[in-house]
Amino acid sequence: PAPRKRRGAPAPGTPLGDFVAIGPDGSVRLFAKNPDMGQGSKTLLPMLIAEELDVDWANVFVEFAAVDAKRFGPQFA
């Protein structure tokens, strides 16, 4: 296979897809498309993302995604 081209780090404030955005201050915003009803979408998943991105847990924020099935897929509880 051909080697992948390196694009470098995204500019501060650039969204990393529909579900993750890194702010200019280094904070990470995660967009949850479904409400948390015990599945861990507002605790376990953000902790894993913080670990993978090597970001302090205090700088990780979870927000509910806008209701937009085209962008986020089916949204339900």
C-alpha positions as YAML, in Angstrom:
chain: A
units: angstrom
residues:
- id: 1
  name: PRO
  ca: [0.00, 0.00, 0.00]
- id: 2
  name: ALA
  ca: [1.03, 3.57, -0.64]
- id: 3
  name: PRO
  ca: [2.13, 5.57, 2.42]
- id: 4
  name: ARG
  ca: [-0.35, 8.06, 3.81]
- id: 5
  name: LYS
  ca: [0.38, 11.74, 3.42]
- id: 6
  name: ARG
  ca: [0.77, 13.60, 6.68]
- id: 7
  name: ARG
  ca: [-1.44, 16.63, 6.92]
- id: 8
  name: GLY
  ca: [-0.14, 17.95, 10.24]
- id: 9
  name: ALA
  ca: [-2.22, 18.98, 13.20]
- id: 10
  name: PRO
  ca: [-5.52, 20.73, 12.52]
- id: 11
  name: ALA
  ca: [-5.74, 24.44, 13.24]
- id: 12
  name: PRO
  ca: [-7.05, 25.29, 16.71]
- id: 13
  name: GLY
  ca: [-10.83, 25.42, 16.78]
- id: 14
  name: THR
  ca: [-11.19, 23.02, 13.85]
- id: 15
  name: PRO
  ca: [-13.85, 20.33, 14.31]
- id: 16
  name: LEU
  ca: [-12.61, 16.76, 14.01]
- id: 17
  name: GLY
  ca: [-15.75, 15.43, 12.39]
- id: 18
  name: ASP
  ca: [-19.28, 15.86, 13.67]
- id: 19
  name: PHE
  ca: [-18.69, 14.50, 17.17]
- id: 20
  name: VAL
  ca: [-15.38, 16.03, 18.37]
- id: 21
  name: ALA
  ca: [-14.01, 19.59, 18.33]
- id: 22
  name: ILE
  ca: [-10.76, 20.87, 19.83]
- id: 23
  name: GLY
  ca: [-10.94, 24.50, 20.92]
- id: 24
  name: PRO
  ca: [-8.16, 27.08, 20.53]
- id: 25
  name: ASP
  ca: [-7.53, 26.79, 24.28]
- id: 26
  name: GLY
  ca: [-6.95, 23.02, 24.03]
- id: 27
  name: SER
  ca: [-10.37, 22.09, 25.40]
- id: 28
  name: VAL
  ca: [-12.19, 19.19, 23.79]
- id: 29
  name: ARG
  ca: [-15.94, 19.25, 23.12]
- id: 30
  name: LEU
  ca: [-17.76, 16.01, 22.45]
- id: 31
  name: PHE
  ca: [-21.23, 16.01, 20.96]
- id: 32
  name: ALA
  ca: [-23.51, 13.23, 22.25]
- id: 33
  name: LYS
  ca: [-26.30, 12.44, 19.83]
- id: 34
  name: ASN
  ca: [-28.35, 10.43, 22.33]
- id: 35
  name: PRO
  ca: [-29.17, 11.12, 25.99]
- id: 36
  name: ASP
  ca: [-27.19, 9.19, 28.60]
- id: 37
  name: MET
  ca: [-29.44, 6.63, 30.23]
- id: 38
  name: GLY
  ca: [-26.76, 4.62, 31.97]
- id: 39
  name: GLN
  ca: [-24.71, 3.66, 28.92]
- id: 40
  name: GLY
  ca: [-21.79, 5.90, 29.86]
- id: 41
  name: SER
  ca: [-21.99, 8.24, 26.88]
- id: 42
  name: LYS
  ca: [-21.38, 11.25, 29.15]
- id: 43
  name: THR
  ca: [-18.74, 9.64, 31.39]
- id: 44
  name: LEU
  ca: [-16.90, 6.60, 30.05]
- id: 45
  name: LEU
  ca: [-16.67, 7.69, 26.42]
- id: 46
  name: PRO
  ca: [-15.34, 11.19, 27.24]
- id: 47
  name: MET
  ca: [-12.80, 9.65, 29.62]
- id: 48
  name: LEU
  ca: [-11.54, 7.38, 26.83]
- id: 49
  name: ILE
  ca: [-11.31, 10.30, 24.41]
- id: 50
  name: ALA
  ca: [-9.41, 12.37, 27.02]
- id: 51
  name: GLU
  ca: [-6.99, 9.48, 27.54]
- id: 52
  name: GLU
  ca: [-6.41, 8.97, 23.82]
- id: 53
  name: LEU
  ca: [-5.91, 12.69, 23.14]
- id: 54
  name: ASP
  ca: [-3.81, 13.13, 26.30]
- id: 55
  name: VAL
  ca: [-6.08, 15.94, 27.50]
- id: 56
  name: ASP
  ca: [-6.79, 16.79, 31.13]
- id: 57
  name: TRP
  ca: [-10.24, 15.51, 32.12]
- id: 58
  name: ALA
  ca: [-11.11, 19.03, 33.36]
- id: 59
  name: ASN
  ca: [-10.81, 20.27, 29.76]
- id: 60
  name: VAL
  ca: [-13.28, 17.76, 28.26]
- id: 61
  name: PHE
  ca: [-16.89, 18.86, 27.85]
- id: 62
  name: VAL
  ca: [-19.88, 16.89, 26.60]
- id: 63
  name: GLU
  ca: [-22.75, 18.66, 24.87]
- id: 64
  name: PHE
  ca: [-25.92, 17.32, 23.36]
- id: 65
  name: ALA
  ca: [-25.78, 17.36, 19.58]
- id: 66
  name: ALA
  ca: [-28.38, 19.24, 17.62]
- id: 67
  name: VAL
  ca: [-31.26, 17.13, 16.35]
- id: 68
  name: ASP
  ca: [-29.99, 16.48, 12.84]
- id: 69
  name: ALA
  ca: [-30.44, 12.95, 11.49]
- id: 70
  name: LYS
  ca: [-28.54, 13.78, 8.30]
- id: 71
  name: ARG
  ca: [-25.45, 14.85, 10.27]
- id: 72
  name: PHE
  ca: [-25.58, 12.58, 13.33]
- id: 73
  name: GLY
  ca: [-27.69, 9.63, 12.20]
- id: 74
  name: PRO
  ca: [-30.74, 8.37, 14.09]
- id: 75
  name: GLN
  ca: [-31.14, 10.00, 17.51]
- id: 76
  name: PHE
  ca: [-33.24, 8.37, 20.19]
- id: 77
  name: ALA
  ca: [-33.39, 7.45, 23.87]
...
